Amino acid sequence: MIELEGVPELIDPVMVAAFEGWNDAGDAASTAVAHLDREWKGEVFAALDAEDYYDFQVNRPTVFMEAGVRKITWPTTRLSVVRVGGDKPRDLVLVRGIEPSMRWRSFCNELLGFAHELGVELVVVLGALLGDTPHTRPVPISGTTSDPDLARRMDLEETKYEGPTGIVGVLQEACTHAGVPAVSLWAAVPHYVSQPPNPKATLALLNRLEDLIDVRIPLGELPEDARAWQVGVDQLAAEDSEVAEYVQSLEEARDTAELPEASGEAIAREFERYLRRHDGGGPPASGGHATADGSDSTSYLRDNPSGRTRPPKPPKPGTDDDEESSED
């Protein structure tokens, strides 16, 4: 039985979770939850027992000094709670950790135990995958759920993905079987520049989360960091004519595919976010990261002993290979 001492009764709580590792390309998802925790000064109220879920040869503990005393920090998953003020205050239960090495079903059941005891009304799991998307365009964010009714109510995709999955997909399905509404939000990170951090993808995830749960998230320096990140990648790509050509081909494919979708609905969504903000408002796993097809991938803009790898040609718009499906 989970006992939560010192945690007050929560208001319309939503659980927001992210895990480092295969589900976290560019550290975009885990950084998003860390940002929420930092901006709203989250208070940790629970931590899962690291012995139960982690292989310490894969995720090693770290040693640090505090007041002249050596201490050890163990890899684990921690839960904190933050209160979002405003006209409609609500609480967020933030789950931030590392994809477990073992006993995934027990891991999910333990998190669901906390969700049940806290009266969580919705679970949102953040993830990031590597995709054929240019860094010069808005970051694609897909929202998926296994619940057809929730998909209709919240304008989400009903997931059809089949293939390898990570803890994000397992936790979402565990929520579904337990009768807890659950959504996963995925950011597509350019596979040719996957090394962290990726503040542009983090910012896109937070913007989509803001729309989903109807709260105003303080962004701090993230917008400026995202602009600086894009300028830096622009400069790196310009140094290699093959990469620059590849980025241009991705841009053309993306623009052609999205032309019919540049609709009033997308424009209205951005305008609503603008109004909200101006209305008196105040390490990766060794196996790589998830991709749109569930396989692993690595960065092209990272030097290696054999030289820089030439990126593949992108699929032509309209072909079967051009269809992306989010990993859940």
mmCIF file of C-alpha atoms in Angstrom:
data_model
loop_
_atom_site.group_PDB
_atom_site.id
_atom_site.type_symbol
_atom_site.label_atom_id
_atom_site.label_comp_id
_atom_site.label_asym_id
_atom_site.label_seq_id
_atom_site.Cartn_x
_atom_site.Cartn_y
_atom_site.Cartn_z
ATOM 1 C CA MET A 1 0.000 0.000 0.000
ATOM 2 C CA ILE A 2 1.384 3.388 -1.023
ATOM 3 C CA GLU A 3 1.219 5.955 1.765
ATOM 4 C CA LEU A 4 1.690 9.604 0.871
ATOM 5 C CA GLU A 5 2.484 11.621 3.949
ATOM 6 C CA GLY A 6 2.850 15.353 3.572
ATOM 7 C CA VAL A 7 1.201 15.507 0.143
ATOM 8 C CA PRO A 8 -1.864 17.766 0.285
ATOM 9 C CA GLU A 9 -5.104 17.006 -1.518
ATOM 10 C CA LEU A 10 -4.482 17.840 -5.156
ATOM 11 C CA ILE A 11 -6.618 19.918 -7.519
ATOM 12 C CA ASP A 12 -7.509 18.286 -10.860
ATOM 13 C CA PRO A 13 -4.119 16.531 -10.939
ATOM 14 C CA VAL A 14 -2.414 15.529 -14.181
ATOM 15 C CA MET A 15 0.618 13.242 -14.174
ATOM 16 C CA VAL A 16 3.337 14.270 -16.650
ATOM 17 C CA ALA A 17 6.153 11.761 -17.150
ATOM 18 C CA ALA A 18 9.352 11.459 -19.172
ATOM 19 C CA PHE A 19 12.223 8.982 -19.116
ATOM 20 C CA GLU A 20 15.802 9.286 -20.276
ATOM 21 C CA GLY A 21 17.024 6.721 -22.778
ATOM 22 C CA TRP A 22 15.523 5.211 -25.910
ATOM 23 C CA ASN A 23 12.354 7.333 -25.668
ATOM 24 C CA ASP A 24 14.247 10.609 -25.293
ATOM 25 C CA ALA A 25 16.058 11.688 -28.472
ATOM 26 C CA GLY A 26 18.021 14.871 -27.879
ATOM 27 C CA ASP A 27 16.968 14.687 -24.198
ATOM 28 C CA ALA A 28 13.951 16.699 -25.355
ATOM 29 C CA ALA A 29 11.299 14.959 -23.229
ATOM 30 C CA SER A 30 13.231 14.645 -19.958
ATOM 31 C CA THR A 31 14.353 18.260 -20.285
ATOM 32 C CA ALA A 32 10.721 19.348 -20.682
ATOM 33 C CA VAL A 33 9.723 17.729 -17.370
ATOM 34 C CA ALA A 34 12.872 19.115 -15.715
ATOM 35 C CA HIS A 35 11.857 22.566 -16.955
ATOM 36 C CA LEU A 36 8.400 22.234 -15.375
ATOM 37 C CA ASP A 37 9.950 21.074 -12.122
ATOM 38 C CA ARG A 38 12.418 23.959 -12.072
ATOM 39 C CA GLU A 39 10.007 26.742 -13.093
ATOM 40 C CA TRP A 40 7.334 25.718 -10.591
ATOM 41 C CA LYS A 41 9.768 24.631 -7.853
ATOM 42 C CA GLY A 42 8.566 21.063 -7.584
ATOM 43 C CA GLU A 43 8.808 19.223 -4.292
ATOM 44 C CA VAL A 44 9.935 15.584 -4.498
ATOM 45 C CA PHE A 45 7.660 13.377 -2.408
ATOM 46 C CA ALA A 46 8.634 9.882 -3.571
ATOM 47 C CA ALA A 47 11.378 7.923 -5.338
ATOM 48 C CA LEU A 48 11.219 4.368 -6.641
ATOM 49 C CA ASP A 49 13.667 1.873 -5.183
ATOM 50 C CA ALA A 50 16.595 1.801 -7.619
ATOM 51 C CA GLU A 51 17.465 -1.788 -6.651
ATOM 52 C CA ASP A 52 14.171 -2.997 -8.104
ATOM 53 C CA TYR A 53 14.450 -1.588 -11.597
ATOM 54 C CA TYR A 54 17.969 -0.611 -12.634
ATOM 55 C CA ASP A 55 21.101 -2.428 -13.737
ATOM 56 C CA PHE A 56 23.864 -0.350 -12.179
ATOM 57 C CA GLN A 57 26.359 -1.497 -14.818
ATOM 58 C CA VAL A 58 24.127 0.169 -17.423
ATOM 59 C CA ASN A 59 23.081 3.209 -15.385
ATOM 60 C CA ARG A 60 25.854 3.755 -12.885
ATOM 61 C CA PRO A 61 25.483 5.667 -9.606
ATOM 62 C CA THR A 62 27.489 8.856 -9.234
ATOM 63 C CA VAL A 63 29.654 10.024 -6.324
ATOM 64 C CA PHE A 64 29.694 13.640 -5.148
ATOM 65 C CA MET A 65 30.961 15.705 -2.234
ATOM 66 C CA GLU A 66 28.635 17.589 0.095
ATOM 67 C CA ALA A 67 30.085 19.560 2.998
ATOM 68 C CA GLY A 68 33.220 17.432 2.799
ATOM 69 C CA VAL A 69 31.268 14.162 2.909
ATOM 70 C CA ARG A 70 31.219 11.723 -0.005
ATOM 71 C CA LYS A 71 27.704 10.737 -1.054
ATOM 72 C CA ILE A 72 26.180 8.596 -3.800
ATOM 73 C CA THR A 73 23.262 9.419 -6.061
ATOM 74 C CA TRP A 74 21.503 6.320 -7.382
ATOM 75 C CA PRO A 75 19.765 6.232 -10.770
ATOM 76 C CA THR A 76 16.040 6.131 -10.139
ATOM 77 C CA THR A 77 12.665 7.684 -10.945
ATOM 78 C CA ARG A 78 11.401 10.501 -8.736
ATOM 79 C CA LEU A 79 7.960 12.031 -8.335
ATOM 80 C CA SER A 80 7.326 15.655 -7.457
ATOM 81 C CA VAL A 81 4.244 17.835 -7.301
ATOM 82 C CA VAL A 82 3.758 21.422 -8.463
ATOM 83 C CA ARG A 83 0.776 23.732 -8.250
ATOM 84 C CA VAL A 84 -0.124 25.829 -11.282
ATOM 85 C CA GLY A 85 -1.806 29.065 -10.201
ATOM 86 C CA GLY A 86 -4.180 31.294 -12.097
ATOM 87 C CA ASP A 87 -7.938 31.483 -12.492
ATOM 88 C CA LYS A 88 -8.160 27.691 -12.629
ATOM 89 C CA PRO A 89 -5.405 26.304 -10.373
ATOM 90 C CA ARG A 90 -4.440 22.681 -10.827
ATOM 91 C CA ASP A 91 -1.655 20.382 -9.746
ATOM 92 C CA LEU A 92 0.853 18.474 -11.833
ATOM 93 C CA VAL A 93 2.510 15.280 -10.637
ATOM 94 C CA LEU A 94 5.883 15.196 -12.401
ATOM 95 C CA VAL A 95 7.576 11.853 -13.013
ATOM 96 C CA ARG A 96 11.185 12.101 -14.121
ATOM 97 C CA GLY A 97 13.603 9.228 -14.351
ATOM 98 C CA ILE A 98 15.452 6.751 -16.511
ATOM 99 C CA GLU A 99 13.950 3.970 -18.585
ATOM 100 C CA PRO A 100 14.168 0.943 -16.260
ATOM 101 C CA SER A 101 16.448 -1.988 -17.028
ATOM 102 C CA MET A 102 14.052 -4.661 -15.733
ATOM 103 C CA ARG A 103 10.605 -5.423 -14.265
ATOM 104 C CA TRP A 104 8.748 -2.954 -16.467
ATOM 105 C CA ARG A 105 5.289 -4.210 -15.492
ATOM 106 C CA SER A 106 6.026 -3.757 -11.788
ATOM 107 C CA PHE A 107 7.515 -0.341 -12.547
ATOM 108 C CA CYS A 108 4.322 0.778 -14.313
ATOM 109 C CA ASN A 109 2.114 -0.702 -11.608
ATOM 110 C CA GLU A 110 3.989 1.260 -8.962
ATOM 111 C CA LEU A 111 3.523 4.511 -10.872
ATOM 112 C CA LEU A 112 -0.156 3.687 -11.354
ATOM 113 C CA GLY A 113 -0.419 3.125 -7.615
ATOM 114 C CA PHE A 114 0.745 6.684 -7.036
ATOM 115 C CA ALA A 115 -1.661 7.951 -9.712
ATOM 116 C CA HIS A 116 -4.560 6.184 -8.019
ATOM 117 C CA GLU A 117 -3.724 7.423 -4.528
ATOM 118 C CA LEU A 118 -3.309 11.010 -5.768
ATOM 119 C CA GLY A 119 -6.519 11.012 -7.793
ATOM 120 C CA VAL A 120 -4.752 11.637 -11.105
ATOM 121 C CA GLU A 121 -7.285 12.351 -13.853
ATOM 122 C CA LEU A 122 -4.959 12.115 -16.841
ATOM 123 C CA VAL A 123 -1.470 10.744 -17.531
ATOM 124 C CA VAL A 124 0.622 12.478 -20.204
ATOM 125 C CA VAL A 125 3.868 10.764 -21.175
ATOM 126 C CA LEU A 126 6.400 12.782 -23.183
ATOM 127 C CA GLY A 127 8.786 11.223 -25.678
ATOM 128 C CA ALA A 128 11.098 12.152 -28.530
ATOM 129 C CA LEU A 129 12.106 10.085 -31.550
ATOM 130 C CA LEU A 130 14.492 10.521 -34.460
ATOM 131 C CA GLY A 131 12.844 11.323 -37.769
ATOM 132 C CA ASP A 132 13.356 12.621 -41.300
ATOM 133 C CA THR A 133 12.498 16.174 -40.343
ATOM 134 C CA PRO A 134 14.524 19.313 -41.138
ATOM 135 C CA HIS A 135 15.767 21.408 -38.244
ATOM 136 C CA THR A 136 14.655 24.566 -40.068
ATOM 137 C CA ARG A 137 10.944 23.785 -39.813
ATOM 138 C CA PRO A 138 8.605 23.619 -36.782
ATOM 139 C CA VAL A 139 9.118 20.463 -34.734
ATOM 140 C CA PRO A 140 6.391 17.903 -35.528
ATOM 141 C CA ILE A 141 4.498 16.873 -32.394
ATOM 142 C CA SER A 142 2.153 13.907 -32.497
ATOM 143 C CA GLY A 143 -0.345 13.180 -29.759
ATOM 144 C CA THR A 144 -1.568 9.600 -29.498
ATOM 145 C CA THR A 145 -3.842 7.562 -27.283
ATOM 146 C CA SER A 146 -5.318 4.076 -27.224
ATOM 147 C CA ASP A 147 -8.714 5.433 -26.157
ATOM 148 C CA PRO A 148 -11.001 6.267 -29.136
ATOM 149 C CA ASP A 149 -13.227 8.548 -27.026
ATOM 150 C CA LEU A 150 -10.220 10.426 -25.635
ATOM 151 C CA ALA A 151 -8.842 10.781 -29.157
ATOM 152 C CA ARG A 152 -12.048 12.481 -30.301
ATOM 153 C CA ARG A 153 -12.374 14.736 -27.259
ATOM 154 C CA MET A 154 -8.770 15.934 -27.216
ATOM 155 C CA ASP A 155 -8.054 15.999 -30.967
ATOM 156 C CA LEU A 156 -5.501 13.183 -30.798
ATOM 157 C CA GLU A 157 -4.555 10.286 -33.022
ATOM 158 C CA GLU A 158 -5.710 6.820 -32.074
ATOM 159 C CA THR A 159 -2.442 4.926 -32.114
ATOM 160 C CA LYS A 160 -1.951 2.290 -34.795
ATOM 161 C CA TYR A 161 1.765 1.731 -34.191
ATOM 162 C CA GLU A 162 3.156 -1.807 -34.258
ATOM 163 C CA GLY A 163 6.800 -2.587 -33.518
ATOM 164 C CA PRO A 164 9.463 -2.185 -30.822
ATOM 165 C CA THR A 165 8.418 -0.012 -27.922
ATOM 166 C CA GLY A 166 9.943 1.611 -24.861
ATOM 167 C CA ILE A 167 8.727 2.417 -21.396
ATOM 168 C CA VAL A 168 6.563 5.233 -22.797
ATOM 169 C CA GLY A 169 4.498 2.768 -24.820
ATOM 170 C CA VAL A 170 4.342 0.230 -22.000
ATOM 171 C CA LEU A 171 3.222 2.825 -19.444
ATOM 172 C CA GLN A 172 0.549 4.189 -21.766
ATOM 173 C CA GLU A 173 -0.890 0.719 -22.325
ATOM 174 C CA ALA A 174 -0.727 -0.038 -18.595
ATOM 175 C CA CYS A 175 -2.787 3.101 -17.966
ATOM 176 C CA THR A 176 -5.315 2.062 -20.597
ATOM 177 C CA HIS A 177 -5.773 -1.391 -19.041
ATOM 178 C CA ALA A 178 -6.119 0.209 -15.597
ATOM 179 C CA GLY A 179 -8.819 2.580 -16.831
ATOM 180 C CA VAL A 180 -6.656 5.706 -16.452
ATOM 181 C CA PRO A 181 -6.890 8.148 -19.389
ATOM 182 C CA ALA A 182 -3.425 8.378 -20.961
ATOM 183 C CA VAL A 183 -1.835 10.331 -23.778
ATOM 184 C CA SER A 184 1.662 10.327 -25.230
ATOM 185 C CA LEU A 185 3.175 13.371 -26.939
ATOM 186 C CA TRP A 186 6.094 12.718 -29.280
ATOM 187 C CA ALA A 187 8.531 15.231 -30.738
ATOM 188 C CA ALA A 188 10.347 14.352 -33.961
ATOM 189 C CA VAL A 189 14.038 15.242 -33.667
ATOM 190 C CA PRO A 190 16.200 15.542 -36.820
ATOM 191 C CA HIS A 191 18.178 12.317 -36.995
ATOM 192 C CA TYR A 192 21.213 14.093 -38.446
ATOM 193 C CA VAL A 193 21.600 16.257 -35.340
ATOM 194 C CA SER A 194 20.352 14.098 -32.496
ATOM 195 C CA GLN A 195 22.903 14.914 -29.805
ATOM 196 C CA PRO A 196 21.452 16.762 -26.786
ATOM 197 C CA PRO A 197 20.319 19.255 -25.879
ATOM 198 C CA ASN A 198 17.544 20.116 -28.334
ATOM 199 C CA PRO A 199 15.729 23.115 -26.831
ATOM 200 C CA LYS A 200 13.625 23.544 -29.973
ATOM 201 C CA ALA A 201 12.058 20.095 -29.511
ATOM 202 C CA THR A 202 11.645 20.691 -25.761
ATOM 203 C CA LEU A 203 9.856 23.965 -26.470
ATOM 204 C CA ALA A 204 7.536 22.283 -28.981
ATOM 205 C CA LEU A 205 6.606 19.568 -26.460
ATOM 206 C CA LEU A 206 5.805 22.166 -23.792
ATOM 207 C CA ASN A 207 3.678 24.175 -26.215
ATOM 208 C CA ARG A 208 1.663 21.067 -27.119
ATOM 209 C CA LEU A 209 1.334 20.103 -23.449
ATOM 210 C CA GLU A 210 0.103 23.610 -22.720
ATOM 211 C CA ASP A 211 -2.655 23.211 -25.293
ATOM 212 C CA LEU A 212 -3.558 19.726 -24.079
ATOM 213 C CA ILE A 213 -4.032 20.439 -20.374
ATOM 214 C CA ASP A 214 -4.971 24.125 -20.702
ATOM 215 C CA VAL A 215 -2.296 25.695 -18.521
ATOM 216 C CA ARG A 216 0.131 28.514 -19.157
ATOM 217 C CA ILE A 217 3.695 27.251 -18.891
ATOM 218 C CA PRO A 218 6.452 29.787 -18.161
ATOM 219 C CA LEU A 219 9.078 29.240 -20.847
ATOM 220 C CA GLY A 220 11.962 31.236 -19.398
ATOM 221 C CA GLU A 221 14.957 31.239 -21.719
ATOM 222 C CA LEU A 222 13.777 28.290 -23.826
ATOM 223 C CA PRO A 223 12.644 30.376 -26.858
ATOM 224 C CA GLU A 224 16.021 32.117 -27.031
ATOM 225 C CA ASP A 225 17.853 28.812 -26.522
ATOM 226 C CA ALA A 226 15.818 27.292 -29.365
ATOM 227 C CA ARG A 227 16.741 30.142 -31.711
ATOM 228 C CA ALA A 228 20.417 29.851 -30.773
ATOM 229 C CA TRP A 229 20.286 26.073 -31.327
ATOM 230 C CA GLN A 230 18.870 26.505 -34.832
ATOM 231 C CA VAL A 231 21.493 29.120 -35.739
ATOM 232 C CA GLY A 232 24.213 26.753 -34.526
ATOM 233 C CA VAL A 233 22.876 23.832 -36.579
ATOM 234 C CA ASP A 234 22.530 26.139 -39.603
ATOM 235 C CA GLN A 235 26.222 26.927 -39.332
ATOM 236 C CA LEU A 236 27.196 23.254 -38.968
ATOM 237 C CA ALA A 237 25.100 22.233 -41.973
ATOM 238 C CA ALA A 238 26.520 25.071 -44.090
ATOM 239 C CA GLU A 239 30.016 23.678 -43.594
ATOM 240 C CA ASP A 240 29.131 20.482 -45.458
ATOM 241 C CA SER A 241 27.570 20.791 -48.909
ATOM 242 C CA GLU A 242 26.140 17.274 -48.808
ATOM 243 C CA VAL A 243 24.403 17.905 -45.503
ATOM 244 C CA ALA A 244 23.115 21.279 -46.748
ATOM 245 C CA GLU A 245 21.720 19.575 -49.843
ATOM 246 C CA TYR A 246 20.116 16.896 -47.715
ATOM 247 C CA VAL A 247 18.483 19.461 -45.427
ATOM 248 C CA GLN A 248 17.091 21.256 -48.477
ATOM 249 C CA SER A 249 15.581 18.026 -49.798
ATOM 250 C CA LEU A 250 13.969 17.385 -46.391
ATOM 251 C CA GLU A 251 12.530 20.904 -46.448
ATOM 252 C CA GLU A 252 11.009 20.346 -49.876
ATOM 253 C CA ALA A 253 9.522 17.013 -48.866
ATOM 254 C CA ARG A 254 8.110 18.456 -45.635
ATOM 255 C CA ASP A 255 6.630 21.544 -47.309
ATOM 256 C CA THR A 256 5.009 19.477 -50.054
ATOM 257 C CA ALA A 257 3.521 16.999 -47.598
ATOM 258 C CA GLU A 258 2.155 19.666 -45.255
ATOM 259 C CA LEU A 259 0.850 22.134 -47.824
ATOM 260 C CA PRO A 260 -2.760 20.859 -47.608
ATOM 261 C CA GLU A 261 -2.576 21.016 -43.803
ATOM 262 C CA ALA A 262 -1.538 24.666 -43.588
ATOM 263 C CA SER A 263 -5.121 25.349 -42.609
ATOM 264 C CA GLY A 264 -6.989 27.860 -40.505
ATOM 265 C CA GLU A 265 -7.093 25.341 -37.646
ATOM 266 C CA ALA A 266 -3.308 25.351 -37.228
ATOM 267 C CA ILE A 267 -3.174 29.137 -37.503
ATOM 268 C CA ALA A 268 -5.985 29.499 -34.957
ATOM 269 C CA ARG A 269 -4.160 27.242 -32.498
ATOM 270 C CA GLU A 270 -1.022 29.384 -32.676
ATOM 271 C CA PHE A 271 -3.094 32.561 -32.316
ATOM 272 C CA GLU A 272 -4.858 31.197 -29.214
ATOM 273 C CA ARG A 273 -1.491 30.417 -27.635
ATOM 274 C CA TYR A 274 -0.318 33.965 -28.433
ATOM 275 C CA LEU A 275 -3.410 35.436 -26.757
ATOM 276 C CA ARG A 276 -2.932 33.284 -23.637
ATOM 277 C CA ARG A 277 0.635 34.478 -23.261
ATOM 278 C CA HIS A 278 -0.293 38.155 -23.631
ATOM 279 C CA ASP A 279 -3.478 38.166 -21.575
ATOM 280 C CA GLY A 280 -2.022 39.521 -18.346
ATOM 281 C CA GLY A 281 0.061 36.381 -17.908
ATOM 282 C CA GLY A 282 2.818 36.540 -15.802
ATOM 283 C CA PRO A 283 22.504 10.370 -20.864
ATOM 284 C CA PRO A 284 21.249 8.382 -23.970
ATOM 285 C CA ALA A 285 20.956 4.620 -23.976
ATOM 286 C CA SER A 286 23.693 2.717 -25.798
ATOM 287 C CA GLY A 287 21.155 1.369 -28.306
ATOM 288 C CA GLY A 288 20.360 4.806 -29.715
ATOM 289 C CA HIS A 289 16.888 6.340 -29.723
ATOM 290 C CA ALA A 290 13.451 5.532 -31.027
ATOM 291 C CA THR A 291 12.712 6.360 -34.642
ATOM 292 C CA ALA A 292 9.442 6.657 -36.519
ATOM 293 C CA ASP A 293 9.654 2.997 -37.543
ATOM 294 C CA GLY A 294 10.799 1.753 -34.132
ATOM 295 C CA SER A 295 14.428 1.103 -35.075
ATOM 296 C CA ASP A 296 17.560 2.690 -33.585
ATOM 297 C CA SER A 297 19.515 5.508 -35.187
ATOM 298 C CA THR A 298 22.461 7.810 -34.552
ATOM 299 C CA SER A 299 23.453 11.337 -35.513
ATOM 300 C CA TYR A 300 24.929 12.272 -38.888
ATOM 301 C CA LEU A 301 26.441 15.551 -37.758
ATOM 302 C CA ARG A 302 28.645 13.794 -35.241
ATOM 303 C CA ASP A 303 32.200 13.063 -36.367
ATOM 304 C CA ASN A 304 33.360 9.462 -36.172
ATOM 305 C CA PRO A 305 36.673 7.671 -36.827
ATOM 306 C CA SER A 306 35.680 6.771 -40.373
ATOM 307 C CA GLY A 307 34.628 10.293 -41.255
ATOM 308 C CA ARG A 308 31.238 11.959 -41.563
ATOM 309 C CA THR A 309 28.471 9.713 -42.731
ATOM 310 C CA ARG A 310 26.517 10.782 -45.769
ATOM 311 C CA PRO A 311 22.801 11.003 -44.968
ATOM 312 C CA PRO A 312 20.400 8.926 -47.061
ATOM 313 C CA LYS A 313 18.105 10.454 -49.636
ATOM 314 C CA PRO A 314 14.697 11.255 -48.156
ATOM 315 C CA PRO A 315 11.608 9.492 -49.514
ATOM 316 C CA LYS A 316 9.651 11.286 -52.194
ATOM 317 C CA PRO A 317 6.372 12.825 -51.055
ATOM 318 C CA GLY A 318 3.402 10.576 -51.668
ATOM 319 C CA THR A 319 5.286 7.287 -51.340
ATOM 320 C CA ASP A 320 4.598 4.717 -48.652
ATOM 321 C CA ASP A 321 7.966 5.381 -47.035
ATOM 322 C CA ASP A 322 7.026 9.004 -46.459
ATOM 323 C CA GLU A 323 4.340 8.121 -43.938
ATOM 324 C CA GLU A 324 5.460 8.569 -40.342
ATOM 325 C CA SER A 325 3.901 6.834 -37.406
ATOM 326 C CA SER A 326 4.616 7.799 -33.825
ATOM 327 C CA GLU A 327 6.034 5.182 -31.484
ATOM 328 C CA ASP A 328 3.848 4.827 -28.467
#
